PDB file of C-alpha atoms in Angstrom:
ATOM      1  CA  UNK A   1       0.000   0.000   0.000  1.00 49.00           C
ATOM      2  CA  UNK A   2       2.814   2.409   0.858  1.00 57.00           C
ATOM      3  CA  UNK A   3       4.524   1.794  -2.494  1.00 56.00           C
ATOM      4  CA  UNK A   4       1.248   2.300  -4.350  1.00 60.00           C
ATOM      5  CA  UNK A   5       0.613   5.576  -2.521  1.00 65.00           C
ATOM      6  CA  UNK A   6       4.122   6.758  -3.321  1.00 60.00           C
ATOM      7  CA  UNK A   7       3.625   5.931  -6.994  1.00 68.00           C
ATOM      8  CA  UNK A   8       0.270   7.709  -7.052  1.00 70.00           C
ATOM      9  CA  UNK A   9       1.678  10.825  -5.414  1.00 72.00           C
ATOM     10  CA  UNK A  10       4.641  10.872  -7.797  1.00 70.00           C
ATOM     11  CA  UNK A  11       2.278  10.610 -10.766  1.00 70.00           C
ATOM     12  CA  UNK A  12       0.055  13.384  -9.395  1.00 72.00           C
ATOM     13  CA  UNK A  13       3.099  15.653  -9.100  1.00 75.00           C
ATOM     14  CA  UNK A  14       4.543  14.902 -12.517  1.00 83.00           C
ATOM     15  CA  UNK A  15       1.279  14.725 -14.488  1.00 81.00           C
ATOM     16  CA  UNK A  16       0.768  18.516 -14.691  1.00 81.00           C
ATOM     17  CA  UNK A  17       4.354  18.945 -15.924  1.00 84.00           C
ATOM     18  CA  UNK A  18       3.927  16.244 -18.561  1.00 86.00           C
ATOM     19  CA  UNK A  19       0.632  17.740 -19.742  1.00 88.00           C
ATOM     20  CA  UNK A  20       2.251  21.177 -19.898  1.00 86.00           C
ATOM     21  CA  UNK A  21       5.148  19.853 -21.973  1.00 88.00           C
ATOM     22  CA  UNK A  22       2.676  18.171 -24.301  1.00 90.00           C
ATOM     23  CA  UNK A  23       0.621  21.326 -24.765  1.00 91.00           C
ATOM     24  CA  UNK A  24       3.705  23.439 -25.447  1.00 89.00           C
ATOM     25  CA  UNK A  25       4.905  20.848 -27.974  1.00 91.00           C
ATOM     26  CA  UNK A  26       1.575  20.931 -29.806  1.00 91.00           C
ATOM     27  CA  UNK A  27       1.657  24.723 -29.679  1.00 90.00           C
ATOM     28  CA  UNK A  28       5.163  24.784 -31.224  1.00 89.00           C
ATOM     29  CA  UNK A  29       4.191  22.245 -33.873  1.00 92.00           C
ATOM     30  CA  UNK A  30       1.077  24.189 -34.859  1.00 91.00           C
ATOM     31  CA  UNK A  31       2.741  27.583 -35.291  1.00 89.00           C
ATOM     32  CA  UNK A  32       5.712  26.167 -37.213  1.00 89.00           C
ATOM     33  CA  UNK A  33       3.802  23.873 -39.579  1.00 90.00           C
ATOM     34  CA  UNK A  34       1.095  26.428 -40.361  1.00 88.00           C
ATOM     35  CA  UNK A  35       3.334  29.517 -40.578  1.00 85.00           C
ATOM     36  CA  UNK A  36       1.145  31.387 -38.124  1.00 83.00           C
ATOM     37  CA  UNK A  37       2.185  35.069 -37.915  1.00 86.00           C
ATOM     38  CA  UNK A  38       3.762  35.834 -34.583  1.00 84.00           C
ATOM     39  CA  UNK A  39       1.536  38.873 -34.185  1.00 86.00           C
ATOM     40  CA  UNK A  40      -1.421  36.464 -34.106  1.00 85.00           C
ATOM     41  CA  UNK A  41       0.106  33.587 -32.139  1.00 86.00           C
ATOM     42  CA  UNK A  42       3.811  33.637 -31.255  1.00 89.00           C
ATOM     43  CA  UNK A  43       5.549  30.327 -30.742  1.00 87.00           C
ATOM     44  CA  UNK A  44       6.741  29.166 -27.345  1.00 90.00           C
ATOM     45  CA  UNK A  45      10.351  29.966 -28.273  1.00 90.00           C
ATOM     46  CA  UNK A  46       9.406  33.580 -29.033  1.00 91.00           C
ATOM     47  CA  UNK A  47       7.566  33.831 -25.734  1.00 90.00           C
ATOM     48  CA  UNK A  48      10.558  32.361 -23.928  1.00 90.00           C
ATOM     49  CA  UNK A  49      12.777  34.918 -25.634  1.00 91.00           C
ATOM     50  CA  UNK A  50      10.466  37.734 -24.545  1.00 89.00           C
ATOM     51  CA  UNK A  51      10.565  36.373 -20.999  1.00 89.00           C
ATOM     52  CA  UNK A  52      14.352  36.416 -21.058  1.00 89.00           C
ATOM     53  CA  UNK A  53      14.573  39.898 -22.579  1.00 86.00           C
ATOM     54  CA  UNK A  54      11.997  41.490 -20.272  1.00 86.00           C
ATOM     55  CA  UNK A  55      12.488  39.282 -17.232  1.00 82.00           C
ATOM     56  CA  UNK A  56      13.680  42.022 -14.888  1.00 88.00           C
ATOM     57  CA  UNK A  57      10.921  44.500 -15.734  1.00 89.00           C
ATOM     58  CA  UNK A  58       8.329  41.711 -15.596  1.00 90.00           C
ATOM     59  CA  UNK A  59       9.497  40.830 -12.098  1.00 91.00           C
ATOM     60  CA  UNK A  60       9.080  44.473 -11.062  1.00 91.00           C
ATOM     61  CA  UNK A  61       5.550  44.505 -12.464  1.00 92.00           C
ATOM     62  CA  UNK A  62       4.827  41.154 -10.813  1.00 92.00           C
ATOM     63  CA  UNK A  63       6.006  42.491  -7.454  1.00 92.00           C
ATOM     64  CA  UNK A  64       3.597  45.434  -7.768  1.00 92.00           C
ATOM     65  CA  UNK A  65       0.724  43.095  -8.634  1.00 93.00           C
ATOM     66  CA  UNK A  66       1.648  40.693  -5.837  1.00 94.00           C
ATOM     67  CA  UNK A  67       1.817  43.495  -3.258  1.00 93.00           C
ATOM     68  CA  UNK A  68      -1.567  44.851  -4.320  1.00 93.00           C
ATOM     69  CA  UNK A  69      -3.162  41.398  -4.347  1.00 94.00           C
ATOM     70  CA  UNK A  70      -1.692  40.515  -0.946  1.00 94.00           C
ATOM     71  CA  UNK A  71      -2.858  43.771   0.636  1.00 94.00           C
ATOM     72  CA  UNK A  72      -6.309  43.365  -0.895  1.00 93.00           C
ATOM     73  CA  UNK A  73      -6.486  39.777   0.346  1.00 93.00           C
ATOM     74  CA  UNK A  74      -5.563  40.885   3.867  1.00 94.00           C
ATOM     75  CA  UNK A  75      -8.143  43.679   3.805  1.00 94.00           C
ATOM     76  CA  UNK A  76     -10.833  41.469   2.348  1.00 92.00           C
ATOM     77  CA  UNK A  77      -9.954  38.629   4.686  1.00 92.00           C
ATOM     78  CA  UNK A  78     -10.146  40.869   7.728  1.00 93.00           C
ATOM     79  CA  UNK A  79     -13.533  42.238   6.675  1.00 92.00           C
ATOM     80  CA  UNK A  80     -14.762  38.765   5.755  1.00 91.00           C
ATOM     81  CA  UNK A  81     -13.720  37.215   9.059  1.00 90.00           C
ATOM     82  CA  UNK A  82     -15.242  40.050  11.080  1.00 91.00           C
ATOM     83  CA  UNK A  83     -18.505  39.782   9.148  1.00 90.00           C
ATOM     84  CA  UNK A  84     -18.606  35.992   9.578  1.00 89.00           C
ATOM     85  CA  UNK A  85     -17.903  36.202  13.307  1.00 87.00           C
ATOM     86  CA  UNK A  86     -20.564  38.875  13.705  1.00 88.00           C
ATOM     87  CA  UNK A  87     -23.117  36.916  11.677  1.00 87.00           C
ATOM     88  CA  UNK A  88     -22.560  33.731  13.684  1.00 85.00           C
ATOM     89  CA  UNK A  89     -22.815  35.642  16.957  1.00 82.00           C
ATOM     90  CA  UNK A  90     -25.891  37.811  16.297  1.00 86.00           C
ATOM     91  CA  UNK A  91     -28.801  36.652  14.137  1.00 85.00           C
ATOM     92  CA  UNK A  92     -30.030  40.206  13.607  1.00 87.00           C
ATOM     93  CA  UNK A  93     -26.590  41.233  12.353  1.00 87.00           C
ATOM     94  CA  UNK A  94     -26.654  38.303   9.905  1.00 86.00           C
ATOM     95  CA  UNK A  95     -30.125  39.199   8.657  1.00 86.00           C
ATOM     96  CA  UNK A  96     -29.110  42.812   8.065  1.00 86.00           C
ATOM     97  CA  UNK A  97     -25.597  42.258   6.702  1.00 86.00           C
ATOM     98  CA  UNK A  98     -25.859  39.187   4.468  1.00 85.00           C
ATOM     99  CA  UNK A  99     -27.895  40.823   1.651  1.00 85.00           C
ATOM    100  CA  UNK A 100     -25.323  43.619   1.371  1.00 84.00           C
ATOM    101  CA  UNK A 101     -22.426  41.142   1.318  1.00 83.00           C
ATOM    102  CA  UNK A 102     -24.094  39.250  -1.525  1.00 82.00           C
ATOM    103  CA  UNK A 103     -25.092  42.435  -3.338  1.00 81.00           C
ATOM    104  CA  UNK A 104     -21.546  43.794  -3.263  1.00 80.00           C
ATOM    105  CA  UNK A 105     -20.250  40.549  -4.760  1.00 78.00           C
ATOM    106  CA  UNK A 106     -22.826  40.551  -7.544  1.00 80.00           C
ATOM    107  CA  UNK A 107     -21.852  44.068  -8.605  1.00 77.00           C
ATOM    108  CA  UNK A 108     -19.146  43.764 -11.315  1.00 79.00           C
ATOM    109  CA  UNK A 109     -15.720  44.873 -10.152  1.00 79.00           C
ATOM    110  CA  UNK A 110     -15.199  46.811 -13.386  1.00 77.00           C
ATOM    111  CA  UNK A 111     -18.121  49.020 -12.299  1.00 79.00           C
ATOM    112  CA  UNK A 112     -16.938  49.392  -8.696  1.00 82.00           C
ATOM    113  CA  UNK A 113     -13.318  50.213  -9.545  1.00 82.00           C
ATOM    114  CA  UNK A 114     -13.887  53.660 -11.152  1.00 82.00           C
ATOM    115  CA  UNK A 115     -15.922  54.768  -8.135  1.00 83.00           C
ATOM    116  CA  UNK A 116     -13.218  53.671  -5.696  1.00 84.00           C
ATOM    117  CA  UNK A 117     -10.530  55.457  -7.708  1.00 84.00           C
ATOM    118  CA  UNK A 118     -12.690  58.576  -7.904  1.00 82.00           C
ATOM    119  CA  UNK A 119     -13.010  58.627  -4.105  1.00 85.00           C
ATOM    120  CA  UNK A 120      -9.557  57.418  -3.029  1.00 84.00           C
ATOM    121  CA  UNK A 121      -7.172  58.062  -5.906  1.00 81.00           C
ATOM    122  CA  UNK A 122      -5.191  55.552  -7.954  1.00 80.00           C
ATOM    123  CA  UNK A 123      -2.431  54.317  -5.662  1.00 82.00           C
ATOM    124  CA  UNK A 124      -1.835  50.821  -4.368  1.00 86.00           C
ATOM    125  CA  UNK A 125      -4.236  51.212  -1.429  1.00 88.00           C
ATOM    126  CA  UNK A 126      -7.275  52.113  -3.586  1.00 89.00           C
ATOM    127  CA  UNK A 127      -6.454  49.181  -5.870  1.00 90.00           C
ATOM    128  CA  UNK A 128      -6.263  46.941  -2.804  1.00 91.00           C
ATOM    129  CA  UNK A 129      -9.688  48.214  -1.727  1.00 91.00           C
ATOM    130  CA  UNK A 130     -11.060  47.117  -5.102  1.00 90.00           C
ATOM    131  CA  UNK A 131      -9.510  43.691  -4.547  1.00 92.00           C
ATOM    132  CA  UNK A 132     -11.018  43.553  -1.054  1.00 91.00           C
ATOM    133  CA  UNK A 133     -14.518  43.940  -2.506  1.00 89.00           C
ATOM    134  CA  UNK A 134     -13.930  40.663  -4.332  1.00 89.00           C
ATOM    135  CA  UNK A 135     -12.154  38.705  -1.617  1.00 90.00           C
ATOM    136  CA  UNK A 136     -14.374  39.504   1.348  1.00 90.00           C
ATOM    137  CA  UNK A 137     -17.322  37.530  -0.053  1.00 89.00           C
ATOM    138  CA  UNK A 138     -15.887  33.977  -0.281  1.00 90.00           C
ATOM    139  CA  UNK A 139     -14.095  34.407   3.043  1.00 91.00           C
ATOM    140  CA  UNK A 140     -17.206  35.693   4.826  1.00 90.00           C
ATOM    141  CA  UNK A 141     -19.498  33.023   3.368  1.00 89.00           C
ATOM    142  CA  UNK A 142     -16.978  30.170   3.714  1.00 89.00           C
ATOM    143  CA  UNK A 143     -16.129  31.076   7.296  1.00 88.00           C
ATOM    144  CA  UNK A 144     -19.809  31.479   8.194  1.00 88.00           C
ATOM    145  CA  UNK A 145     -20.602  28.098   6.656  1.00 86.00           C
ATOM    146  CA  UNK A 146     -17.773  26.467   8.578  1.00 84.00           C
ATOM    147  CA  UNK A 147     -18.752  28.059  11.870  1.00 83.00           C
ATOM    148  CA  UNK A 148     -22.363  26.942  11.396  1.00 82.00           C
ATOM    149  CA  UNK A 149     -21.343  23.361  10.541  1.00 79.00           C
ATOM    150  CA  UNK A 150     -20.424  22.499  14.132  1.00 77.00           C
ATOM    151  CA  UNK A 151     -22.757  19.739  15.429  1.00 72.00           C
ATOM    152  CA  UNK A 152     -25.013  21.018  18.174  1.00 74.00           C
ATOM    153  CA  UNK A 153     -23.927  18.087  20.357  1.00 74.00           C
ATOM    154  CA  UNK A 154     -20.370  19.467  20.511  1.00 71.00           C
ATOM    155  CA  UNK A 155     -21.635  22.823  21.704  1.00 73.00           C
ATOM    156  CA  UNK A 156     -23.922  21.163  24.265  1.00 71.00           C
ATOM    157  CA  UNK A 157     -21.035  19.131  25.652  1.00 74.00           C
ATOM    158  CA  UNK A 158     -18.927  22.280  25.967  1.00 73.00           C
ATOM    159  CA  UNK A 159     -21.693  24.115  27.766  1.00 74.00           C
ATOM    160  CA  UNK A 160     -22.198  21.141  30.098  1.00 73.00           C
ATOM    161  CA  UNK A 161     -18.685  21.699  31.469  1.00 70.00           C
ATOM    162  CA  UNK A 162     -19.296  25.448  31.836  1.00 70.00           C
ATOM    163  CA  UNK A 163     -17.253  26.491  28.809  1.00 72.00           C
ATOM    164  CA  UNK A 164     -17.653  30.167  27.988  1.00 71.00           C
ATOM    165  CA  UNK A 165     -18.744  31.449  24.577  1.00 71.00           C
ATOM    166  CA  UNK A 166     -15.152  32.461  23.897  1.00 74.00           C
ATOM    167  CA  UNK A 167     -13.856  28.982  24.779  1.00 73.00           C
ATOM    168  CA  UNK A 168     -16.495  27.345  22.606  1.00 75.00           C
ATOM    169  CA  UNK A 169     -15.545  29.633  19.743  1.00 75.00           C
ATOM    170  CA  UNK A 170     -11.796  29.031  20.022  1.00 73.00           C
ATOM    171  CA  UNK A 171     -11.803  25.312  20.859  1.00 74.00           C
ATOM    172  CA  UNK A 172     -14.922  24.045  19.079  1.00 76.00           C
ATOM    173  CA  UNK A 173     -16.129  26.327  16.307  1.00 77.00           C
ATOM    174  CA  UNK A 174     -12.788  27.447  14.870  1.00 79.00           C
ATOM    175  CA  UNK A 175     -11.285  23.926  14.524  1.00 78.00           C
ATOM    176  CA  UNK A 176     -14.491  22.723  12.895  1.00 78.00           C
ATOM    177  CA  UNK A 177     -14.498  25.692  10.507  1.00 80.00           C
ATOM    178  CA  UNK A 178     -10.799  25.480   9.577  1.00 81.00           C
ATOM    179  CA  UNK A 179     -11.321  23.387   6.443  1.00 82.00           C
ATOM    180  CA  UNK A 180     -13.990  25.744   5.066  1.00 84.00           C
ATOM    181  CA  UNK A 181     -11.875  28.772   5.943  1.00 86.00           C
ATOM    182  CA  UNK A 182      -8.829  27.540   4.038  1.00 88.00           C
ATOM    183  CA  UNK A 183     -10.915  26.581   0.999  1.00 89.00           C
ATOM    184  CA  UNK A 184     -12.467  30.053   0.976  1.00 90.00           C
ATOM    185  CA  UNK A 185      -8.983  31.548   1.280  1.00 91.00           C
ATOM    186  CA  UNK A 186      -7.870  29.631  -1.817  1.00 91.00           C
ATOM    187  CA  UNK A 187     -10.815  31.008  -3.775  1.00 91.00           C
ATOM    188  CA  UNK A 188     -10.190  34.509  -2.432  1.00 92.00           C
ATOM    189  CA  UNK A 189      -6.473  34.309  -3.256  1.00 93.00           C
ATOM    190  CA  UNK A 190      -7.169  33.670  -6.937  1.00 92.00           C
ATOM    191  CA  UNK A 191      -9.822  36.394  -6.957  1.00 91.00           C
ATOM    192  CA  UNK A 192      -7.253  38.752  -5.439  1.00 93.00           C
ATOM    193  CA  UNK A 193      -5.010  38.335  -8.469  1.00 93.00           C
ATOM    194  CA  UNK A 194      -7.939  38.758 -10.865  1.00 90.00           C
ATOM    195  CA  UNK A 195      -9.165  41.852  -9.054  1.00 90.00           C
ATOM    196  CA  UNK A 196      -5.686  43.361  -9.088  1.00 91.00           C
ATOM    197  CA  UNK A 197      -5.386  42.926 -12.848  1.00 91.00           C
ATOM    198  CA  UNK A 198      -8.774  44.542 -13.372  1.00 88.00           C
ATOM    199  CA  UNK A 199      -7.753  47.461 -11.155  1.00 88.00           C
ATOM    200  CA  UNK A 200      -4.510  47.835 -13.107  1.00 88.00           C
ATOM    201  CA  UNK A 201      -6.451  47.844 -16.385  1.00 86.00           C
ATOM    202  CA  UNK A 202      -8.499  50.762 -15.087  1.00 84.00           C
ATOM    203  CA  UNK A 203      -5.686  52.805 -13.541  1.00 80.00           C
ATOM    204  CA  UNK A 204      -3.053  52.055 -16.213  1.00 75.00           C
ATOM    205  CA  UNK A 205      -0.219  52.800 -13.796  1.00 73.00           C
ATOM    206  CA  UNK A 206       1.900  49.717 -13.065  1.00 80.00           C
ATOM    207  CA  UNK A 207       1.718  45.975 -12.593  1.00 87.00           C
ATOM    208  CA  UNK A 208       1.212  42.927 -14.781  1.00 90.00           C
ATOM    209  CA  UNK A 209      -2.265  44.081 -15.772  1.00 88.00           C
ATOM    210  CA  UNK A 210      -0.863  47.335 -17.115  1.00 88.00           C
ATOM    211  CA  UNK A 211       1.900  45.429 -18.921  1.00 90.00           C
ATOM    212  CA  UNK A 212      -0.641  43.144 -20.616  1.00 89.00           C
ATOM    213  CA  UNK A 213      -2.716  46.142 -21.699  1.00 87.00           C
ATOM    214  CA  UNK A 214       0.298  48.075 -22.958  1.00 89.00           C
ATOM    215  CA  UNK A 215       1.834  45.213 -24.962  1.00 87.00           C
ATOM    216  CA  UNK A 216      -1.559  44.250 -26.394  1.00 85.00           C
ATOM    217  CA  UNK A 217      -2.183  47.846 -27.478  1.00 84.00           C
ATOM    218  CA  UNK A 218       1.216  47.923 -29.185  1.00 86.00           C
ATOM    219  CA  UNK A 219       0.609  44.494 -30.786  1.00 85.00           C
ATOM    220  CA  UNK A 220       3.707  43.111 -29.033  1.00 86.00           C
ATOM    221  CA  UNK A 221       2.087  39.707 -28.799  1.00 88.00           C
ATOM    222  CA  UNK A 222       5.102  37.717 -27.593  1.00 90.00           C
ATOM    223  CA  UNK A 223       5.672  40.176 -24.764  1.00 92.00           C
ATOM    224  CA  UNK A 224       1.981  40.014 -23.878  1.00 92.00           C
ATOM    225  CA  UNK A 225       2.125  36.217 -23.694  1.00 92.00           C
ATOM    226  CA  UNK A 226       5.223  36.477 -21.525  1.00 92.00           C
ATOM    227  CA  UNK A 227       3.306  38.735 -19.128  1.00 92.00           C
ATOM    228  CA  UNK A 228       0.444  36.231 -19.122  1.00 92.00           C
ATOM    229  CA  UNK A 229       2.870  33.455 -18.169  1.00 92.00           C
ATOM    230  CA  UNK A 230       4.133  35.525 -15.246  1.00 92.00           C
ATOM    231  CA  UNK A 231       0.553  36.319 -14.232  1.00 93.00           C
ATOM    232  CA  UNK A 232      -0.445  32.642 -14.350  1.00 92.00           C
ATOM    233  CA  UNK A 233       2.582  31.738 -12.236  1.00 92.00           C
ATOM    234  CA  UNK A 234       1.645  34.417  -9.720  1.00 93.00           C
ATOM    235  CA  UNK A 235      -1.898  33.072  -9.577  1.00 92.00           C
ATOM    236  CA  UNK A 236      -0.622  29.553  -8.873  1.00 91.00           C
ATOM    237  CA  UNK A 237       1.579  30.856  -6.066  1.00 92.00           C
ATOM    238  CA  UNK A 238      -1.324  32.707  -4.464  1.00 92.00           C
ATOM    239  CA  UNK A 239      -3.525  29.615  -4.807  1.00 91.00           C
ATOM    240  CA  UNK A 240      -0.939  27.461  -3.045  1.00 90.00           C
ATOM    241  CA  UNK A 241      -0.356  29.793  -0.089  1.00 87.00           C
ATOM    242  CA  UNK A 242      -3.564  28.807   1.771  1.00 85.00           C
ATOM    243  CA  UNK A 243      -2.631  25.155   1.263  1.00 83.00           C
ATOM    244  CA  UNK A 244       0.610  25.825   3.103  1.00 81.00           C
ATOM    245  CA  UNK A 245      -1.404  27.486   5.848  1.00 77.00           C
ATOM    246  CA  UNK A 246      -3.701  24.460   6.062  1.00 77.00           C
ATOM    247  CA  UNK A 247      -0.708  22.144   6.358  1.00 76.00           C
ATOM    248  CA  UNK A 248       0.771  24.273   9.152  1.00 74.00           C
ATOM    249  CA  UNK A 249      -2.609  24.282  10.917  1.00 72.00           C
ATOM    250  CA  UNK A 250      -2.769  20.486  10.768  1.00 72.00           C
ATOM    251  CA  UNK A 251       0.769  20.135  12.086  1.00 70.00           C
ATOM    252  CA  UNK A 252      -0.074  22.452  14.981  1.00 70.00           C
ATOM    253  CA  UNK A 253      -3.281  20.533  15.699  1.00 63.00           C
ATOM    254  CA  UNK A 254      -1.431  17.198  15.736  1.00 68.00           C
ATOM    255  CA  UNK A 255       1.174  18.522  18.119  1.00 67.00           C
ATOM    256  CA  UNK A 256      -1.485  19.981  20.395  1.00 59.00           C
ATOM    257  CA  UNK A 257      -3.363  16.663  20.466  1.00 56.00           C
ATOM    258  CA  UNK A 258      -0.323  14.891  21.883  1.00 56.00           C
ATOM    259  CA  UNK A 259      -0.435  16.901  25.094  1.00 49.00           C
TER     260      UNK A 259
END
């Protein structure tokens, strides 16, 4: 069984790489055999060359996008957690707040962004506020769902030993909600990158979003694809960060259970 699990895990890790190599190979074959103009679809070698030539400036743009997305994720996460904690604690607060949380998420970010920039300017903080409007929703709803998923029997047992509301929250509700929280963080992390790119499209100041717009406007297709590769890589990194947090949470929980 151990050998089979090891083989399965190794395959799961290598399969995405193998699929990626296959797709790039088909891409290279298609553009070379059909003489596709590079302005329409550059080959992977041209994109790799653009990555090498513009690598330093792309990293600068990526750092701006990453900083904005991270700040927006923190802001949105803080608001989302506070809303979820308030909604689980007070039913009236949930009844009043939940429609506005949903309504803000339904509103398209491309419509919200100009208003935020009109009120706050076009720096990194206003862009992070735009990102926060996207990220607060999955975190608030996911955390609320997790907190509400605790079996009533667990809460009754805690109350039977005179546990306070704070103790029940920390030792019963939060551990039960952890899985939902980390899943919502993964969704919010990818939305943070998307929201940042949208904000950069609107402000046209800096970041990967601005680079994609600029190179597309100038018909520098290879450079645009290179920026898209960097953006996709950044999105994968942000998606993986909550998984690291979940792993650390599990390690901490295992250690705590030994004592």
